[in-house]
């Protein structure tokens, strides 16, 4: 095989495993108490909508725009503690190789 054939084969293999979509789920619900960890699962899907493995960049933002970042594995449930998070609507931004999604959650007031 010449170099051109190897390169084309390599590019085709990369495109076969590229992400088609990305989701964020909250297995314990979308409402959290102040001080409670935010529990979520981010999943990468291929073109045939089958979950695939990969590292996902996460940014979690509370209602006052304070951010926490993490790198999580696709298909795993994660709990991230937000230190001194403000009550109100927060969001999670997920990014996998340019494929992005956003999900919203609520943080209740601390009593």
N, CA and C atoms as an extended XYZ file, in Angstrom:
333
Properties=species:S:1:pos:R:3:atomname:S:1:resname:S:1:resid:I:1 pbc="F F F"
N         0.837       -1.196        0.000 N   UNK     1
C         0.000        0.000        0.000 CA  UNK     1
C         0.874        1.249        0.000 C   UNK     1
N         0.476        2.212       -0.773 N   UNK     2
C         1.243        3.447       -0.778 CA  UNK     2
C         0.732        4.388        0.318 C   UNK     2
N         1.448        5.478        0.531 N   UNK     3
C         1.135        6.414        1.607 CA  UNK     3
C        -0.247        7.048        1.434 C   UNK     3
N        -0.619        7.314        0.206 N   UNK     4
C        -1.924        7.940       -0.050 CA  UNK     4
C        -3.063        7.006        0.356 C   UNK     4
N        -2.955        5.728        0.041 N   UNK     5
C        -3.981        4.753        0.410 CA  UNK     5
C        -4.071        4.607        1.924 C   UNK     5
N        -2.917        4.584        2.595 N   UNK     6
C        -2.906        4.480        4.063 CA  UNK     6
C        -3.575        5.705        4.671 C   UNK     6
N        -3.262        6.895        4.165 N   UNK     7
C        -3.853        8.130        4.684 CA  UNK     7
C        -5.373        8.131        4.509 C   UNK     7
N        -5.858        7.755        3.340 N   UNK     8
C        -7.304        7.721        3.076 CA  UNK     8
C        -7.979        6.705        3.983 C   UNK     8
N        -7.362        5.558        4.181 N   UNK     9
C        -7.921        4.531        5.079 CA  UNK     9
C        -7.996        5.058        6.501 C   UNK     9
N        -6.950        5.739        6.949 N   UNK    10
C        -6.917        6.304        8.290 CA  UNK    10
C        -8.027        7.344        8.464 C   UNK    10
N        -8.213        8.216        7.498 N   UNK    11
C        -9.255        9.243        7.583 CA  UNK    11
C       -10.654        8.622        7.610 C   UNK    11
N       -10.868        7.566        6.862 N   UNK    12
C       -12.162        6.880        6.887 CA  UNK    12
C       -12.420        6.253        8.253 C   UNK    12
N       -11.393        5.679        8.872 N   UNK    13
C       -11.561        5.064       10.194 CA  UNK    13
C       -11.907        6.123       11.227 C   UNK    13
N       -11.278        7.282       11.157 N   UNK    14
C       -11.580        8.361       12.098 CA  UNK    14
C       -13.028        8.800       11.943 C   UNK    14
N       -13.499        8.950       10.719 N   UNK    15
C       -14.871        9.413       10.505 CA  UNK    15
C       -15.890        8.384       10.975 C   UNK    15
N       -15.528        7.116       10.989 N   UNK    16
C       -16.463        6.081       11.431 CA  UNK    16
C       -16.713        6.122       12.925 C   UNK    16
N       -15.778        6.640       13.712 N   UNK    17
C       -15.955        6.673       15.156 CA  UNK    17
C       -16.246        8.082       15.681 C   UNK    17
N       -16.541        9.008       14.807 N   UNK    18
C       -16.820       10.362       15.260 CA  UNK    18
C       -18.201       10.429       15.916 C   UNK    18
N       -18.320       11.385       16.822 N   UNK    19
C       -19.574       11.522       17.557 CA  UNK    19
C       -20.635       12.174       16.687 C   UNK    19
N       -21.834       11.661       16.782 N   UNK    20
C       -22.966       12.247       16.085 CA  UNK    20
C       -23.780       13.100       17.041 C   UNK    20
N       -23.843       12.668       18.307 N   UNK    21
C       -24.600       13.441       19.288 CA  UNK    21
C       -24.047       13.209       20.689 C   UNK    21
N       -24.481       14.062       21.590 N   UNK    22
C       -24.017       14.062       22.969 CA  UNK    22
C       -25.213       14.406       23.841 C   UNK    22
N       -25.426       13.648       24.915 N   UNK    23
C       -26.551       13.930       25.811 CA  UNK    23
C       -26.068       14.051       27.252 C   UNK    23
N       -26.869       14.756       28.052 N   UNK    24
C       -26.652       14.848       29.497 CA  UNK    24
C       -27.965       14.456       30.164 C   UNK    24
N       -27.886       13.520       31.104 N   UNK    25
C       -29.058       13.076       31.859 CA  UNK    25
C       -28.802       13.286       33.345 C   UNK    25
N       -29.878       13.460       34.104 N   UNK    26
C       -29.809       13.585       35.554 CA  UNK    26
C       -30.543       12.395       36.173 C   UNK    26
N       -29.837       11.312       36.515 N   UNK    27
C       -30.503       10.105       37.008 CA  UNK    27
C       -31.265       10.301       38.323 C   UNK    27
N       -30.900       11.312       39.119 N   UNK    28
C       -31.586       11.571       40.390 CA  UNK    28
C       -32.533       12.763       40.295 C   UNK    28
N       -32.761       13.242       39.075 N   UNK    29
C       -33.624       14.402       38.884 CA  UNK    29
C       -32.814       15.660       38.652 C   UNK    29
N       -33.496       16.714       38.209 N   UNK    30
C       -32.841       17.961       37.826 CA  UNK    30
C       -32.807       18.993       38.947 C   UNK    30
N       -33.280       18.631       40.147 N   UNK    31
C       -33.265       19.562       41.270 CA  UNK    31
C       -32.328       19.055       42.346 C   UNK    31
N       -31.476       19.987       42.841 N   UNK    32
C       -30.490       19.649       43.854 CA  UNK    32
C       -30.574       20.651       44.991 C   UNK    32
N       -30.303       20.194       46.197 N   UNK    33
C       -30.249       21.090       47.352 CA  UNK    33
C       -28.897       21.786       47.372 C   UNK    33
N       -28.847       22.968       47.988 N   UNK    34
C       -27.574       23.670       48.133 CA  UNK    34
C       -26.605       22.769       48.896 C   UNK    34
N       -25.404       22.635       48.398 N   UNK    35
C       -24.397       21.795       49.039 CA  UNK    35
C       -24.418       20.345       48.582 C   UNK    35
N       -25.476       19.939       47.886 N   UNK    36
C       -25.582       18.570       47.376 CA  UNK    36
C       -24.801       18.454       46.067 C   UNK    36
N       -24.072       17.343       45.853 N   UNK    37
C       -23.366       17.177       44.577 CA  UNK    37
C       -24.342       17.129       43.400 C   UNK    37
N       -23.909       17.636       42.257 N   UNK    38
C       -24.682       17.564       41.020 CA  UNK    38
C       -24.371       16.209       40.393 C   UNK    38
N       -25.391       15.372       40.231 N   UNK    39
C       -25.208       14.029       39.685 CA  UNK    39
C       -25.775       13.987       38.269 C   UNK    39
N       -24.945       13.543       37.323 N   UNK    40
C       -25.344       13.524       35.919 CA  UNK    40
C       -24.584       12.430       35.175 C   UNK    40
N       -25.071       12.134       33.976 N   UNK    41
C       -24.385       11.203       33.084 CA  UNK    41
C       -24.342       11.837       31.699 C   UNK    41
N       -23.146       11.961       31.149 N   UNK    42
C       -22.968       12.461       29.792 CA  UNK    42
C       -22.607       11.274       28.904 C   UNK    42
N       -23.255       11.188       27.746 N   UNK    43
C       -23.037       10.054       26.852 CA  UNK    43
C       -22.815       10.542       25.432 C   UNK    43
N       -21.811        9.952       24.787 N   UNK    44
C       -21.506       10.221       23.382 CA  UNK    44
C       -22.154        9.111       22.560 C   UNK    44
N       -22.780        9.484       21.442 N   UNK    45
C       -23.408        8.512       20.538 CA  UNK    45
C       -22.781        8.613       19.157 C   UNK    45
N       -22.621        7.460       18.500 N   UNK    46
C       -22.105        7.448       17.137 CA  UNK    46
C       -23.248        7.695       16.151 C   UNK    46
N       -22.945        7.592       14.864 N   UNK    47
C       -23.935        7.869       13.821 CA  UNK    47
C       -25.151        6.955       13.875 C   UNK    47
N       -24.979        5.742       14.406 N   UNK    48
C       -26.108        4.806       14.509 CA  UNK    48
C       -26.769        4.873       15.880 C   UNK    48
N       -26.477        5.941       16.645 N   UNK    49
C       -27.059        6.197       17.965 CA  UNK    49
C       -26.684        5.145       19.013 C   UNK    49
N       -25.519        4.536       18.844 N   UNK    50
C       -24.995        3.608       19.855 CA  UNK    50
C       -24.033        4.383       20.744 C   UNK    50
N       -24.123        4.192       22.082 N   UNK    51
C       -23.197        4.879       22.989 CA  UNK    51
C       -21.757        4.435       22.728 C   UNK    51
N       -20.843        5.403       22.756 N   UNK    52
C       -19.432        5.089       22.568 CA  UNK    52
C       -18.611        5.658       23.721 C   UNK    52
N       -17.399        5.134       23.885 N   UNK    53
C       -16.492        5.605       24.926 CA  UNK    53
C       -15.819        6.895       24.494 C   UNK    53
N       -15.377        7.666       25.479 N   UNK    54
C       -14.627        8.885       25.195 CA  UNK    54
C       -14.569        9.777       26.418 C   UNK    54
N       -13.682       10.741       26.380 N   UNK    55
C       -13.525       11.732       27.444 CA  UNK    55
C       -14.291       12.991       27.040 C   UNK    55
N       -15.132       13.473       27.942 N   UNK    56
C       -15.987       14.629       27.663 CA  UNK    56
C       -15.571       15.787       28.556 C   UNK    56
N       -15.380       16.955       27.975 N   UNK    57
C       -15.087       18.164       28.743 CA  UNK    57
C       -16.400       18.734       29.271 C   UNK    57
N       -16.422       19.023       30.560 N   UNK    58
C       -17.634       19.508       31.230 CA  UNK    58
C       -17.356       20.864       31.869 C   UNK    58
N       -18.298       21.787       31.721 N   UNK    59
C       -18.292       23.049       32.456 CA  UNK    59
C       -19.639       23.152       33.153 C   UNK    59
N       -19.609       23.291       34.467 N   UNK    60
C       -20.839       23.462       35.251 CA  UNK    60
C       -20.866       24.899       35.751 C   UNK    60
N       -22.007       25.546       35.562 N   UNK    61
C       -22.148       26.956       35.904 CA  UNK    61
C       -23.369       27.140       36.794 C   UNK    61
N       -23.203       27.858       37.929 N   UNK    62
C       -24.367       28.122       38.776 CA  UNK    62
C       -25.051       29.403       38.316 C   UNK    62
N       -26.076       29.841       39.044 N   UNK    63
C       -26.868       30.996       38.608 CA  UNK    63
C       -26.083       32.309       38.621 C   UNK    63
N       -24.984       32.353       39.363 N   UNK    64
C       -24.145       33.556       39.409 CA  UNK    64
C       -22.948       33.472       38.468 C   UNK    64
N       -22.954       32.463       37.591 N   UNK    65
C       -21.912       32.258       36.571 CA  UNK    65
C       -20.580       31.769       37.147 C   UNK    65
N       -20.580       31.263       38.397 N   UNK    66
C       -19.382       30.612       38.939 CA  UNK    66
C       -19.256       29.263       38.253 C   UNK    66
N       -18.041       28.914       37.816 N   UNK    67
C       -17.878       27.691       37.033 CA  UNK    67
C       -16.969       26.675       37.713 C   UNK    67
N       -17.248       25.424       37.394 N   UNK    68
C       -16.424       24.283       37.783 CA  UNK    68
C       -16.207       23.475       36.517 C   UNK    68
N       -14.986       23.016       36.283 N   UNK    69
C       -14.703       22.221       35.093 CA  UNK    69
C       -14.270       20.815       35.488 C   UNK    69
N       -14.499       19.881       34.585 N   UNK    70
C       -14.114       18.486       34.815 CA  UNK    70
C       -14.007       17.784       33.469 C   UNK    70
N       -13.335       16.665       33.489 N   UNK    71
C       -13.310       15.754       32.341 CA  UNK    71
C       -13.892       14.440       32.833 C   UNK    71
N       -14.945       13.961       32.151 N   UNK    72
C       -15.634       12.742       32.576 CA  UNK    72
C       -15.649       11.732       31.439 C   UNK    72
N       -15.899       10.481       31.784 N   UNK    73
C       -16.001        9.416       30.792 CA  UNK    73
C       -17.446        9.280       30.326 C   UNK    73
N       -17.604        9.035       29.050 N   UNK    74
C       -18.921        8.790       28.476 CA  UNK    74
C       -19.556        7.587       29.142 C   UNK    74
N       -20.856        7.647       29.352 N   UNK    75
C       -21.695        6.554       29.866 CA  UNK    75
C       -21.559        6.316       31.367 C   UNK    75
N       -20.786        7.136       32.091 N   UNK    76
C       -20.627        6.943       33.532 CA  UNK    76
C       -21.397        8.015       34.302 C   UNK    76
N       -21.977        7.610       35.434 N   UNK    77
C       -22.650        8.569       36.311 CA  UNK    77
C       -21.577        9.288       37.120 C   UNK    77
N       -21.667       10.615       37.166 N   UNK    78
C       -20.690       11.453       37.866 CA  UNK    78
C       -21.390       12.309       38.897 C   UNK    78
N       -20.724       12.561       40.008 N   UNK    79
C       -21.212       13.497       41.024 CA  UNK    79
C       -20.119       14.518       41.258 C   UNK    79
N       -20.463       15.771       41.053 N   UNK    80
C       -19.485       16.848       41.226 CA  UNK    80
C       -20.025       17.822       42.258 C   UNK    80
N       -19.205       18.083       43.272 N   UNK    81
C       -19.571       18.990       44.343 CA  UNK    81
C       -19.309       20.423       43.911 C   UNK    81
N       -20.304       21.262       43.996 N   UNK    82
C       -20.148       22.679       43.694 CA  UNK    82
C       -20.009       23.420       45.018 C   UNK    82
N       -18.825       23.861       45.317 N   UNK    83
C       -18.567       24.556       46.572 CA  UNK    83
C       -19.212       25.941       46.511 C   UNK    83
N       -20.045       26.248       47.487 N   UNK    84
C       -20.700       27.555       47.584 CA  UNK    84
C       -21.496       27.938       46.337 C   UNK    84
N       -22.157       26.969       45.722 N   UNK    85
C       -22.966       27.257       44.533 CA  UNK    85
C       -24.169       28.113       44.916 C   UNK    85
N       -24.503       29.057       44.051 N   UNK    86
C       -25.656       29.929       44.273 CA  UNK    86
C       -26.932       29.210       43.881 C   UNK    86
N       -28.004       29.488       44.630 N   UNK    87
C       -29.289       28.877       44.296 CA  UNK    87
C       -29.820       29.465       42.998 C   UNK    87
N       -30.669       28.700       42.345 N   UNK    88
C       -31.241       29.130       41.078 CA  UNK    88
C       -30.887       28.144       39.974 C   UNK    88
N       -31.096       28.570       38.736 N   UNK    89
C       -30.845       27.691       37.601 CA  UNK    89
C       -29.355       27.629       37.273 C   UNK    89
N       -28.858       26.411       37.143 N   UNK    90
C       -27.481       26.192       36.709 CA  UNK    90
C       -27.488       25.465       35.380 C   UNK    90
N       -26.312       25.317       34.802 N   UNK    91
C       -26.231       24.581       33.545 CA  UNK    91
C       -24.949       23.774       33.467 C   UNK    91
N       -25.023       22.729       32.669 N   UNK    92
C       -23.857       21.903       32.358 CA  UNK    92
C       -23.644       21.990       30.851 C   UNK    92
N       -22.419       22.342       30.471 N   UNK    93
C       -22.025       22.346       29.061 CA  UNK    93
C       -21.095       21.156       28.853 C   UNK    93
N       -21.388       20.346       27.849 N   UNK    94
C       -20.545       19.195       27.535 CA  UNK    94
C       -19.987       19.369       26.132 C   UNK    94
N       -18.713       18.997       25.950 N   UNK    95
C       -18.064       19.115       24.651 CA  UNK    95
C       -17.211       17.882       24.401 C   UNK    95
N       -17.442       17.249       23.260 N   UNK    96
C       -16.621       16.125       22.819 CA  UNK    96
C       -16.212       16.380       21.375 C   UNK    96
N       -14.969       16.759       21.193 N   UNK    97
C       -14.411       16.982       19.854 CA  UNK    97
C       -15.298       17.858       18.970 C   UNK    97
N       -15.809       18.939       19.558 N   UNK    98
C       -16.622       19.886       18.795 CA  UNK    98
C       -18.114       19.633       18.842 C   UNK    98
N       -18.526       18.436       19.254 N   UNK    99
C       -19.950       18.160       19.449 CA  UNK    99
C       -20.308       18.655       20.846 C   UNK    99
N       -21.330       19.493       20.945 N   UNK   100
C       -21.664       20.127       22.224 CA  UNK   100
C       -23.137       19.981       22.553 C   UNK   100
N       -23.419       20.031       23.857 N   UNK   101
C       -24.802       20.080       24.331 CA  UNK   101
C       -24.827       20.814       25.664 C   UNK   101
N       -26.017       21.265       26.047 N   UNK   102
C       -26.228       21.978       27.308 CA  UNK   102
C       -27.456       21.399       27.987 C   UNK   102
N       -27.388       21.266       29.318 N   UNK   103
C       -28.543       20.824       30.113 CA  UNK   103
C       -28.669       21.751       31.326 C   UNK   103
N       -29.901       21.949       31.773 N   UNK   104
C       -30.170       22.856       32.891 CA  UNK   104
C       -30.618       22.074       34.122 C   UNK   104
N       -30.310       22.628       35.311 N   UNK   105
C       -30.725       22.037       36.585 CA  UNK   105
C       -31.021       23.164       37.562 C   UNK   105
N       -31.644       22.831       38.670 N   UNK   106
C       -31.994       23.809       39.706 CA  UNK   106
C       -31.256       23.497       41.002 C   UNK   106
N       -30.746       24.560       41.648 N   UNK   107
C       -30.150       24.425       42.975 CA  UNK   107
C       -31.070       25.181       43.929 C   UNK   107
N       -31.580       24.481       44.939 N   UNK   108
C       -32.472       25.100       45.920 CA  UNK   108
C       -31.703       25.953       46.910 C   UNK   108
N       -32.457       26.764       47.635 N   UNK   109
C       -31.856       27.644       48.649 CA  UNK   109
C       -31.451       26.821       49.870 C   UNK   109
N       -30.338       27.234       50.482 N   UNK   110
C       -29.891       26.585       51.707 CA  UNK   110
C       -30.674       27.157       52.872 C   UNK   110
N       -31.175       26.268       53.722 N   UNK   111
C       -32.011       26.738       54.839 CA  UNK   111
C       -31.221       26.798       56.114 C   UNK   111
